[in-house]
PDB file of N, CA and C in Angstrom:
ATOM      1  N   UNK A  91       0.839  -1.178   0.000  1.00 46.00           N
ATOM      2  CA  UNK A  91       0.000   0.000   0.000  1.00 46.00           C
ATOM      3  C   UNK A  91       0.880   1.235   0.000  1.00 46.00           C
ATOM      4  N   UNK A  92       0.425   1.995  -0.796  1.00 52.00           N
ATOM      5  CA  UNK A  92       1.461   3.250  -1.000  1.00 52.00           C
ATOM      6  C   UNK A  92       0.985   4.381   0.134  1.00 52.00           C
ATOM      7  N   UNK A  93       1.733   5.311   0.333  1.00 52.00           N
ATOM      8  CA  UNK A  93       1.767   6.008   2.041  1.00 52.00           C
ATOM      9  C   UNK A  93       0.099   6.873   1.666  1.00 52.00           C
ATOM     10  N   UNK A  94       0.220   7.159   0.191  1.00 52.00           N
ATOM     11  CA  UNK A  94      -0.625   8.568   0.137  1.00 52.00           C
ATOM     12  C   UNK A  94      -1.695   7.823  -0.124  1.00 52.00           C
ATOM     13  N   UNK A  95      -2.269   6.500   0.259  1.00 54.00           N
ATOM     14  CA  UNK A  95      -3.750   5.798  -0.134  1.00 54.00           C
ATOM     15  C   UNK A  95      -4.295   6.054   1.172  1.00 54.00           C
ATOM     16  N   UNK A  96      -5.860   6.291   0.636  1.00 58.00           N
ATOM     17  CA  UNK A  96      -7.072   6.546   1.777  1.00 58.00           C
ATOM     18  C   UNK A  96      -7.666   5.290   1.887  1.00 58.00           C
ATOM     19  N   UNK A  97      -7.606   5.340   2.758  1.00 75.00           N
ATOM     20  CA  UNK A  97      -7.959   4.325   3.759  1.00 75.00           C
ATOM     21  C   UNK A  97      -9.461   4.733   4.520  1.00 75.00           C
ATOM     22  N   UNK A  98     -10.654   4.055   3.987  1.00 86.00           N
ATOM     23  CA  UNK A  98     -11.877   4.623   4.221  1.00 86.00           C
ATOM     24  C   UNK A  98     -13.082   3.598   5.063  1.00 86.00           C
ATOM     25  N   UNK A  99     -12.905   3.780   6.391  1.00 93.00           N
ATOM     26  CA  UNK A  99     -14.435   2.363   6.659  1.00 93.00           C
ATOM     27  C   UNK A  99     -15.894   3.262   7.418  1.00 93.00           C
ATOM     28  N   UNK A 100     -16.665   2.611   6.920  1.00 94.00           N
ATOM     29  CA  UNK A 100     -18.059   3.254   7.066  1.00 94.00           C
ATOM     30  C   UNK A 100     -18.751   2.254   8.224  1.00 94.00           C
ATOM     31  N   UNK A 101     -19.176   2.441   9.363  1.00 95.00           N
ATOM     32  CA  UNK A 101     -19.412   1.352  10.307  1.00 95.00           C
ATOM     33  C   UNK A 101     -21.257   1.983  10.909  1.00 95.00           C
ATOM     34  N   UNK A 102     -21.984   1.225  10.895  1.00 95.00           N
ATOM     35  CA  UNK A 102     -23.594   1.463  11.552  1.00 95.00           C
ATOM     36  C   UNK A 102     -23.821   0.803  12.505  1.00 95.00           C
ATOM     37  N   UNK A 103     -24.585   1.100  13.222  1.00 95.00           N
ATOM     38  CA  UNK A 103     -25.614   1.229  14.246  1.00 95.00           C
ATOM     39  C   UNK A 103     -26.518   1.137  14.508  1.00 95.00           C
ATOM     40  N   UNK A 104     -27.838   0.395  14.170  1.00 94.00           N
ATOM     41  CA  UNK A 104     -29.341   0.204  13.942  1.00 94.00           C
ATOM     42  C   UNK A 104     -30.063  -0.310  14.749  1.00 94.00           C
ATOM     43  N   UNK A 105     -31.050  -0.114  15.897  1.00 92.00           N
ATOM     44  CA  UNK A 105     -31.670  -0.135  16.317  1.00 92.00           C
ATOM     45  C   UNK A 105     -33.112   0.154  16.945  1.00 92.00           C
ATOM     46  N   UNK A 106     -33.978   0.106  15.797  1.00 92.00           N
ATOM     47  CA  UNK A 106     -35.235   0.568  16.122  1.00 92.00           C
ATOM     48  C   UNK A 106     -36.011   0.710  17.191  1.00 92.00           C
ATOM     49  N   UNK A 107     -35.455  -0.270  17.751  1.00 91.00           N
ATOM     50  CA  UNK A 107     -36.818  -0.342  19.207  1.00 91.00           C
ATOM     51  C   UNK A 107     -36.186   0.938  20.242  1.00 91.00           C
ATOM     52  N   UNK A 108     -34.773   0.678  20.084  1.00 90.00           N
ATOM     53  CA  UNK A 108     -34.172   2.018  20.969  1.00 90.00           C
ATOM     54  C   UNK A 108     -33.809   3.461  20.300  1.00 90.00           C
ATOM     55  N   UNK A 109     -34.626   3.170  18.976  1.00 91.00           N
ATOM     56  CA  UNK A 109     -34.311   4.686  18.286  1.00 91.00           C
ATOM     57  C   UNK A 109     -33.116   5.328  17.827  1.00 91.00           C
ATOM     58  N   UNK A 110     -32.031   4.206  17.761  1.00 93.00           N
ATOM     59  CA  UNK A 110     -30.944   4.256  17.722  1.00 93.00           C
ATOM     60  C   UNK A 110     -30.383   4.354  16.025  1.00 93.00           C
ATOM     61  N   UNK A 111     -29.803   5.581  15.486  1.00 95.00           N
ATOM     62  CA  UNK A 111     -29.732   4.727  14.438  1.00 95.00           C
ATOM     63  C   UNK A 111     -28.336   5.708  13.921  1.00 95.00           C
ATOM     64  N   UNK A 112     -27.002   5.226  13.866  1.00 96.00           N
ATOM     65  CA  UNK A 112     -25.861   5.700  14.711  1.00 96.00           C
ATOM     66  C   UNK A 112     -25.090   5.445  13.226  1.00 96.00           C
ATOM     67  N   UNK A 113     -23.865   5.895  13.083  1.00 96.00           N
ATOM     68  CA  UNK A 113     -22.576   5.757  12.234  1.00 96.00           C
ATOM     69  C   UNK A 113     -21.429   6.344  13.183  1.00 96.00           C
ATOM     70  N   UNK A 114     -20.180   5.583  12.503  1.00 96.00           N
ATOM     71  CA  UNK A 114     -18.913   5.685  12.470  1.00 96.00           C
ATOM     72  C   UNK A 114     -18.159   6.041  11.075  1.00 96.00           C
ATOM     73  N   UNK A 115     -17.348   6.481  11.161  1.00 96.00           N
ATOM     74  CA  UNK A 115     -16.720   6.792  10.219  1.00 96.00           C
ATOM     75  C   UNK A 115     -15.086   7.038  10.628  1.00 96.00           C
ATOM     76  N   UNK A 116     -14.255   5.852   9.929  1.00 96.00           N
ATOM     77  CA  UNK A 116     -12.665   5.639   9.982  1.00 96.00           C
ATOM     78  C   UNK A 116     -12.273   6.293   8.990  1.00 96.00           C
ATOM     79  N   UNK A 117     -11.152   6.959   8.704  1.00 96.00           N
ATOM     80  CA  UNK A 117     -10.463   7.372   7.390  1.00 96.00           C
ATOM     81  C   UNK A 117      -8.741   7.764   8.103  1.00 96.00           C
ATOM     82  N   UNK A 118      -7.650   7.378   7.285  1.00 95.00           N
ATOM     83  CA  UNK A 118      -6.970   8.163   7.259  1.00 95.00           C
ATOM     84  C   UNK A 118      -6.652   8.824   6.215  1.00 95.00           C
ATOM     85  N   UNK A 119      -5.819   9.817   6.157  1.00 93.00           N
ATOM     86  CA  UNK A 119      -5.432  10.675   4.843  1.00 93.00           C
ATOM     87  C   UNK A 119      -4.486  11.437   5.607  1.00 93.00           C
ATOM     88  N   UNK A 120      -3.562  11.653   4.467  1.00 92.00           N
ATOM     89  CA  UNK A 120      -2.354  12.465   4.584  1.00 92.00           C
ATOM     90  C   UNK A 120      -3.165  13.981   4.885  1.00 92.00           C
ATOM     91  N   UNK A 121      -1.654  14.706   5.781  1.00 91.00           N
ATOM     92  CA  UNK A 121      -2.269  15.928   5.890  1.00 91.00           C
ATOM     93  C   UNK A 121      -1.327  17.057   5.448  1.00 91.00           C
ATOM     94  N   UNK A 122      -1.935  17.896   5.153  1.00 92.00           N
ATOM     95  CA  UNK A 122      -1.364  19.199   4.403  1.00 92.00           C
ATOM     96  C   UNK A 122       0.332  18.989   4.393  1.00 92.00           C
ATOM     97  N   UNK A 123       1.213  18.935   5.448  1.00 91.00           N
ATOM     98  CA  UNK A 123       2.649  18.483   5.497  1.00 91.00           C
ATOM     99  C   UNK A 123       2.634  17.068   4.953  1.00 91.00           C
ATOM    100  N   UNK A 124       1.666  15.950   5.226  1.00 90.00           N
ATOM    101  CA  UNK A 124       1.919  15.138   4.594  1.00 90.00           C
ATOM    102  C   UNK A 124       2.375  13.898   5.615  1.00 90.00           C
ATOM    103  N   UNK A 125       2.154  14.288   6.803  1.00 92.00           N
ATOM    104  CA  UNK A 125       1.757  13.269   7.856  1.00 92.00           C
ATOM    105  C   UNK A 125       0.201  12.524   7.790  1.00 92.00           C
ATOM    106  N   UNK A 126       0.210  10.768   8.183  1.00 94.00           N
ATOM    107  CA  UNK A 126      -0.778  10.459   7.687  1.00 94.00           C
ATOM    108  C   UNK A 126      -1.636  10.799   9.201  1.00 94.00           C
ATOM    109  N   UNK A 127      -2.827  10.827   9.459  1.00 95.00           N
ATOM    110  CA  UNK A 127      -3.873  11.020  10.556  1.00 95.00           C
ATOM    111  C   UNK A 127      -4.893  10.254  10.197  1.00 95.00           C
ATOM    112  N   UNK A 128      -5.660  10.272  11.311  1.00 96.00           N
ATOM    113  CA  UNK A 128      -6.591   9.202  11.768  1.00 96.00           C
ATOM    114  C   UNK A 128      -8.095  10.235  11.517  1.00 96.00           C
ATOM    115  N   UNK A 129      -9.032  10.161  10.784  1.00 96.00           N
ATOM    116  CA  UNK A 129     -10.326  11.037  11.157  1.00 96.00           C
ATOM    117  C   UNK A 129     -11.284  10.337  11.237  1.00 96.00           C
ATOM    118  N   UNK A 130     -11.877  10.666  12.491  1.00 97.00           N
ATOM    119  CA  UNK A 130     -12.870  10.292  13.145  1.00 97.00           C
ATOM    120  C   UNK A 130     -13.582  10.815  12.810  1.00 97.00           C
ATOM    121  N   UNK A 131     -15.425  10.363  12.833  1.00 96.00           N
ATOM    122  CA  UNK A 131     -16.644  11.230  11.973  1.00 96.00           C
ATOM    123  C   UNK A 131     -17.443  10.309  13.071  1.00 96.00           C
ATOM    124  N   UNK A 132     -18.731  10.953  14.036  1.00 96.00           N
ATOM    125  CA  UNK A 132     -19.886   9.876  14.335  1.00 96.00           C
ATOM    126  C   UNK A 132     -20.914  10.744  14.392  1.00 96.00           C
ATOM    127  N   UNK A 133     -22.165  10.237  14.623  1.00 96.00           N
ATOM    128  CA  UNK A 133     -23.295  11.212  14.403  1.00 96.00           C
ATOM    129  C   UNK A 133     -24.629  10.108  14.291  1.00 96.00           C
ATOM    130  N   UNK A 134     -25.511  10.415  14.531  1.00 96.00           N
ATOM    131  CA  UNK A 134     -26.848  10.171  13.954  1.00 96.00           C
ATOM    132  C   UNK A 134     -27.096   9.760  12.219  1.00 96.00           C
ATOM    133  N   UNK A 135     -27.188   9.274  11.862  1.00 94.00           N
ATOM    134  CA  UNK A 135     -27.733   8.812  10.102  1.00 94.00           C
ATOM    135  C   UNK A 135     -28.524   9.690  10.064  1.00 94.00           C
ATOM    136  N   UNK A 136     -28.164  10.734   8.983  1.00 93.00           N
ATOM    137  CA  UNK A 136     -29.096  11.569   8.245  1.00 93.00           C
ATOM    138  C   UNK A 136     -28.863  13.378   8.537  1.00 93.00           C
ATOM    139  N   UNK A 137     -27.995  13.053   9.864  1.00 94.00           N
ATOM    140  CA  UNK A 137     -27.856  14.463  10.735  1.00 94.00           C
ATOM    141  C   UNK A 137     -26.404  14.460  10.469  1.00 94.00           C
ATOM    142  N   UNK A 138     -25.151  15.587  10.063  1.00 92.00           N
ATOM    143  CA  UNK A 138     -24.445  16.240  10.880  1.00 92.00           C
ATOM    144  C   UNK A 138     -24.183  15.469  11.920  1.00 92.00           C
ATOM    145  N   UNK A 139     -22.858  15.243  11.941  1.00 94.00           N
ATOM    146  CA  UNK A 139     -21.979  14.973  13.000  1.00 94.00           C
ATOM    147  C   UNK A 139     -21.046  15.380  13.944  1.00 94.00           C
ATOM    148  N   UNK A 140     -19.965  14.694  14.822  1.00 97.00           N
ATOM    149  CA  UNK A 140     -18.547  15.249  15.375  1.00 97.00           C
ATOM    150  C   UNK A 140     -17.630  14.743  14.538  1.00 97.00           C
ATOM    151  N   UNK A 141     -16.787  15.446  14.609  1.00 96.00           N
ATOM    152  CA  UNK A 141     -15.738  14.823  13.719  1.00 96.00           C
ATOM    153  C   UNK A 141     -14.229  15.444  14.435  1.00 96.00           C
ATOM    154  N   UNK A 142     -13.011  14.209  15.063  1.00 97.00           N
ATOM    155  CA  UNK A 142     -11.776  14.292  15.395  1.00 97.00           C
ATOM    156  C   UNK A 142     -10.799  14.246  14.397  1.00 97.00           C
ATOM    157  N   UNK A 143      -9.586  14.845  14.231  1.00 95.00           N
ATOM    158  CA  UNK A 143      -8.270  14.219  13.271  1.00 95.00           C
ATOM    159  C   UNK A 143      -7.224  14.407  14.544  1.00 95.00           C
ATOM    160  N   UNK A 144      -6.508  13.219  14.477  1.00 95.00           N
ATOM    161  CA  UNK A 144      -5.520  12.796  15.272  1.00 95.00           C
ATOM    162  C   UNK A 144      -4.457  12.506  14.226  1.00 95.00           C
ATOM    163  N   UNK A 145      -3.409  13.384  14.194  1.00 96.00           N
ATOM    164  CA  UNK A 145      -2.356  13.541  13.707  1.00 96.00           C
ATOM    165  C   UNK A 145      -1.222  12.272  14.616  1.00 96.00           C
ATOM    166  N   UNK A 146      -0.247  11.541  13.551  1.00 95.00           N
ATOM    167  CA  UNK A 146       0.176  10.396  14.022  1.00 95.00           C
ATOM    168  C   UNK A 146       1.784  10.470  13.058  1.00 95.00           C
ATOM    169  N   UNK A 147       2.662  10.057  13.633  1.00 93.00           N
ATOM    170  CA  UNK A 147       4.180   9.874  13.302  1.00 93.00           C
ATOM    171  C   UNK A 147       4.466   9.290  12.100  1.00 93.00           C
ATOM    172  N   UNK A 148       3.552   8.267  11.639  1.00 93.00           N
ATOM    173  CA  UNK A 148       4.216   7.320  10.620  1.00 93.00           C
ATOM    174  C   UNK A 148       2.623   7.125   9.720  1.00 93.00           C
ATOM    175  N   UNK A 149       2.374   6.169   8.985  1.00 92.00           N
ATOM    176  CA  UNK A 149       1.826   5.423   8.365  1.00 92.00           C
ATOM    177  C   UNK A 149       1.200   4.138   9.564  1.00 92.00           C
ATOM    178  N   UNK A 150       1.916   3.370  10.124  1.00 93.00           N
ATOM    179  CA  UNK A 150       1.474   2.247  10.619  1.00 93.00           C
ATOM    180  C   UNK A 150       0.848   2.913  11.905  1.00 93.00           C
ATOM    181  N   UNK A 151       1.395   3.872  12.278  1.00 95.00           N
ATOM    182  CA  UNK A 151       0.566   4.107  13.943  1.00 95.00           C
ATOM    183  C   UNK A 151      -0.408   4.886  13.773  1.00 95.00           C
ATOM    184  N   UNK A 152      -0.723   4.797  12.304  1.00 94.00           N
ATOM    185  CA  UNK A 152      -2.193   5.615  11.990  1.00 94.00           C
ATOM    186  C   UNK A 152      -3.589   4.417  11.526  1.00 94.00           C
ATOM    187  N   UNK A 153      -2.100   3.472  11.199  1.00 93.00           N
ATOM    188  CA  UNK A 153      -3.098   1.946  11.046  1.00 93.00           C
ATOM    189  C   UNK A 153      -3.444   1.117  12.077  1.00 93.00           C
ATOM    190  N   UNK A 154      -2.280   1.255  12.971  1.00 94.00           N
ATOM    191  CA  UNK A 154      -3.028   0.882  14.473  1.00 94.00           C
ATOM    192  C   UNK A 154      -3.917   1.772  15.308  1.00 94.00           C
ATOM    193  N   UNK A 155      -3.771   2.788  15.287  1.00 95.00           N
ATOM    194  CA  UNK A 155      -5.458   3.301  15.700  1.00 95.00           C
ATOM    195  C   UNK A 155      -6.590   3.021  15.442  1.00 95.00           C
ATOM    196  N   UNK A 156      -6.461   3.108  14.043  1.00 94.00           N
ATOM    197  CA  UNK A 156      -7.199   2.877  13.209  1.00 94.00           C
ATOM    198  C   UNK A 156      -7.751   1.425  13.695  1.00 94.00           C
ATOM    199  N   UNK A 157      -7.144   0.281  13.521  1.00 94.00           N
ATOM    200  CA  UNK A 157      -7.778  -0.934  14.071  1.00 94.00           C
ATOM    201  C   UNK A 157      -8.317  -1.250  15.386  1.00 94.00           C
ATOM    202  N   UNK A 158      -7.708  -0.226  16.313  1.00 95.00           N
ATOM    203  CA  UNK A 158      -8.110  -0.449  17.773  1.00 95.00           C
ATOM    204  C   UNK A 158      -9.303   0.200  17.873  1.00 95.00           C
ATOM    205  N   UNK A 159      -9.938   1.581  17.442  1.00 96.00           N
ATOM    206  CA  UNK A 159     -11.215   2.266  17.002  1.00 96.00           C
ATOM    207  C   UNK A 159     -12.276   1.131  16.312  1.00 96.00           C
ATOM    208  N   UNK A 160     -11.615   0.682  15.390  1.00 95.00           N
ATOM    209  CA  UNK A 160     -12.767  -0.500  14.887  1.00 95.00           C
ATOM    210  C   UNK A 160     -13.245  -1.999  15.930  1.00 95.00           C
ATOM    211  N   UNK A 161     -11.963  -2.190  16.458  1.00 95.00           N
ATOM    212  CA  UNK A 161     -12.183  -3.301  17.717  1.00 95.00           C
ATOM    213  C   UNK A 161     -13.365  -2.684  18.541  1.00 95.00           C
ATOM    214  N   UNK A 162     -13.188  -1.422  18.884  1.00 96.00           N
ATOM    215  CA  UNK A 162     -13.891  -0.969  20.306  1.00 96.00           C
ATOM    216  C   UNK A 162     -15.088  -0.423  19.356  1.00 96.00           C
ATOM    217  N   UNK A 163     -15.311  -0.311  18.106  1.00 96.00           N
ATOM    218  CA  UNK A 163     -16.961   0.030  17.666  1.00 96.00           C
ATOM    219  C   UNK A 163     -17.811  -1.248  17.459  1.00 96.00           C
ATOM    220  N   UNK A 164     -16.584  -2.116  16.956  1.00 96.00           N
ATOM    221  CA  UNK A 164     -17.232  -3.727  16.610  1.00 96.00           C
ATOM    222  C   UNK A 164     -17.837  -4.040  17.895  1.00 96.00           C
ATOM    223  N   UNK A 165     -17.059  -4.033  19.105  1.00 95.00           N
ATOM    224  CA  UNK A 165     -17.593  -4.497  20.366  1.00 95.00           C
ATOM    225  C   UNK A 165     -18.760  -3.562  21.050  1.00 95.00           C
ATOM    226  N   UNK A 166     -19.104  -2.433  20.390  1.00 94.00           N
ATOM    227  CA  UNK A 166     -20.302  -1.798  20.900  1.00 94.00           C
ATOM    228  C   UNK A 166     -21.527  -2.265  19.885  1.00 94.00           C
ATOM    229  N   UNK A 167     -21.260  -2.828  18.816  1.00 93.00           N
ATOM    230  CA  UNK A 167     -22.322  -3.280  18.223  1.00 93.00           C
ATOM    231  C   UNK A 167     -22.501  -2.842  16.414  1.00 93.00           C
ATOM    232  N   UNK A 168     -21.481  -1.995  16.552  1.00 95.00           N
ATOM    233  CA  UNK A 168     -21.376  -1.115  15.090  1.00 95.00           C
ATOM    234  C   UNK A 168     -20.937  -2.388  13.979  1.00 95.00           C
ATOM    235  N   UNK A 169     -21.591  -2.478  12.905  1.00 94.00           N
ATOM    236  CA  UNK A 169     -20.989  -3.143  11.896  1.00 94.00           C
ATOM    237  C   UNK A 169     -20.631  -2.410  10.897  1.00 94.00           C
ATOM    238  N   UNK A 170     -19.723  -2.969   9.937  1.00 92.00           N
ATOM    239  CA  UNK A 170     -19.128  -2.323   8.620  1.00 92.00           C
ATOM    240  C   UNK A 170     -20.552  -2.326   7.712  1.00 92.00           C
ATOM    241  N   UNK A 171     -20.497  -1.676   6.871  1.00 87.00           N
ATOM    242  CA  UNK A 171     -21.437  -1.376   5.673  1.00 87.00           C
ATOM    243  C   UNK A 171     -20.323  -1.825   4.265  1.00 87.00           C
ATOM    244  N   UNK A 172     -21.763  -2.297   3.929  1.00 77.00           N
ATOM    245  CA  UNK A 172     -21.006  -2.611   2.500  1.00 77.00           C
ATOM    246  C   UNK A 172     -20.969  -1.608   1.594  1.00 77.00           C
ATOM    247  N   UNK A 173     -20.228  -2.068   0.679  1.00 61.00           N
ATOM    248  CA  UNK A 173     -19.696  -0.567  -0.263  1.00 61.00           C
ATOM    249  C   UNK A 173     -20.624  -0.129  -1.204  1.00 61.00           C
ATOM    250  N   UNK A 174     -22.029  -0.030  -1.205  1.00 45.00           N
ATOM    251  CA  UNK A 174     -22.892   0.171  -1.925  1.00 45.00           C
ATOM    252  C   UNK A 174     -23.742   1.652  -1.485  1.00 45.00           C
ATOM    253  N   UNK A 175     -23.206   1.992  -0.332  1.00 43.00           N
ATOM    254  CA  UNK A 175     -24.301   3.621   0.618  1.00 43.00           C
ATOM    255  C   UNK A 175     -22.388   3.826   0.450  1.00 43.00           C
ATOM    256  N   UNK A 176     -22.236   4.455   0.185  1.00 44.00           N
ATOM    257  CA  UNK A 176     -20.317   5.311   0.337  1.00 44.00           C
ATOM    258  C   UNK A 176     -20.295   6.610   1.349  1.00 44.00           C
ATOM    259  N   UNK A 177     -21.487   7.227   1.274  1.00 46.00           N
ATOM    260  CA  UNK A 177     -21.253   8.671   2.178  1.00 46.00           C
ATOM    261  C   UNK A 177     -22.014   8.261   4.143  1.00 46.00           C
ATOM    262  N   UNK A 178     -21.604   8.946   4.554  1.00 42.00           N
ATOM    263  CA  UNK A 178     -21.481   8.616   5.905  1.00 42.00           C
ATOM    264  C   UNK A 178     -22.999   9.547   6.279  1.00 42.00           C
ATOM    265  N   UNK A 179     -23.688   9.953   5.634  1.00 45.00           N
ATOM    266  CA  UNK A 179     -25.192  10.453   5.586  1.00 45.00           C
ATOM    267  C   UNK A 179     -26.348   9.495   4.976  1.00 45.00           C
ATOM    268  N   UNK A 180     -25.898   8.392   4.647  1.00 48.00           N
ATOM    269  CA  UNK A 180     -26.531   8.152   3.414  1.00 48.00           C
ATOM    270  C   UNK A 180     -27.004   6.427   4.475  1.00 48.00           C
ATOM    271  N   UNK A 181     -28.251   6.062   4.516  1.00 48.00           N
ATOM    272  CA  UNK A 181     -28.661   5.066   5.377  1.00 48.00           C
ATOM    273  C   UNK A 181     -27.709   3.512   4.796  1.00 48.00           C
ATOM    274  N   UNK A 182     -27.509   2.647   5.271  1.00 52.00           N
ATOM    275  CA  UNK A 182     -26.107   1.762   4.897  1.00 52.00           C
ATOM    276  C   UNK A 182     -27.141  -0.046   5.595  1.00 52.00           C
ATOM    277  N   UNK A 183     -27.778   0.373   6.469  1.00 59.00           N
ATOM    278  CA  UNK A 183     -27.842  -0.920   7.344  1.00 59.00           C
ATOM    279  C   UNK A 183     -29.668  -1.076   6.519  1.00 59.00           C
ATOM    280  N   UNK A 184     -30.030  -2.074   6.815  1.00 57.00           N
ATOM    281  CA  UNK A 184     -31.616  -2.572   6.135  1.00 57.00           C
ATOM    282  C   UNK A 184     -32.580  -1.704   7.042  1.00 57.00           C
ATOM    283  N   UNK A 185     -32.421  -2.089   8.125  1.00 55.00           N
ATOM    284  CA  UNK A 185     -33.462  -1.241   9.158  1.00 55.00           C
ATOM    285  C   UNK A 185     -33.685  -0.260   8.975  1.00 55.00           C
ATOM    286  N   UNK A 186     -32.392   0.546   8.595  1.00 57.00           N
ATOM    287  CA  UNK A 186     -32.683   1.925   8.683  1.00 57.00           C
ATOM    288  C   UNK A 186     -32.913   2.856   7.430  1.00 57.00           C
ATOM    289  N   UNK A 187     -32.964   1.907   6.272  1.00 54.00           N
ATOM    290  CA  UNK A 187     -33.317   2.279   5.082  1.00 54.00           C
ATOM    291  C   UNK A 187     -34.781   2.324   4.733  1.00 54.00           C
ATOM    292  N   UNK A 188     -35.770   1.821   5.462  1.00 47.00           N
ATOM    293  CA  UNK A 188     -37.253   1.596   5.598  1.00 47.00           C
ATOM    294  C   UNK A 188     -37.660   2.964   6.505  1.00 47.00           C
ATOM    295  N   UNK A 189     -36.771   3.533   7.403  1.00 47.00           N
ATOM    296  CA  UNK A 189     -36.931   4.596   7.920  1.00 47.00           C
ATOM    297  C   UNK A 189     -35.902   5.752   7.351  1.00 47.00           C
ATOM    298  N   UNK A 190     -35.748   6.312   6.316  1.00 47.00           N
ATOM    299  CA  UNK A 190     -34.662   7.149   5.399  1.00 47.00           C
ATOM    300  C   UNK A 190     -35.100   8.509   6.080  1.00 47.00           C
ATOM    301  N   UNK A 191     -36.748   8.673   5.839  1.00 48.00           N
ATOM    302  CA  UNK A 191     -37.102   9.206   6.392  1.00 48.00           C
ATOM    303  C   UNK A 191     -37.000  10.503   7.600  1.00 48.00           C
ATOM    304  N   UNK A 192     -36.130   9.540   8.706  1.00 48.00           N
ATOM    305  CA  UNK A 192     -36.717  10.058  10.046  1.00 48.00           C
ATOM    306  C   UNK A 192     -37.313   9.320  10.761  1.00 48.00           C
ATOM    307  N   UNK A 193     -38.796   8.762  10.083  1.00 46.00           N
ATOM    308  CA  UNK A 193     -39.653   9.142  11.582  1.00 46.00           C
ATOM    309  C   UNK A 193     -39.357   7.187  11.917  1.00 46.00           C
ATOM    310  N   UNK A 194     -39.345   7.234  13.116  1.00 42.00           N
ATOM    311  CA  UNK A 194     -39.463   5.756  13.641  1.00 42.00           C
ATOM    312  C   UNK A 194     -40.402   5.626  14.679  1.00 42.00           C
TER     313      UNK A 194
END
């Protein structure tokens, strides 16, 4: 993998009965100097989010964040989305595509 590739994972959250209906968003990308960083994105599906960049030394200690963030979303319940919804607004999981909407 070459240093300047983006590195992009889209992770959901779906839960109707608790109204829950959640994203993650992993990316790194080089930054303006050209150090790679870690950006964080979470929020509600459909709403505007928070969004962190954690600036990191190398390439790999931007890939180990990166995997330890996905360990600790996997273990809250978040799954990956498949590559077919690409934007981090855009509904990704089945449940929550029947409600695109809003209203639940």
């Amino acid at each position: 993998m070459s240093e300047d590739a983006i590195q992009y994972l889209v992770l959901d959250r779906c839960d109707p009965t608790c109204n829950m209906a959640r994203y993650y968003v992993l990316a790194i990308e080089p930054s303006l100097f050209g150090n790679p960083t870690l950006i964080r994105e979470w929020g509600r599906i459909g709403l505007p989010g928070q969004r962190k960049v954690e600036l990191h030394e190398n390439q790999s200690r931007a890939v180990e964040a990166l995997e330890t963030w996905l360990q600790r979303k996997r273990r809250r319940g978040y799954e990956l989305r498949d590559g077919t919804a690409a934007g981090a607004g855009q509904t990704g999981c089945s449940t929550c595509q029947s409600r695109a909407d809003g209203s639940w």
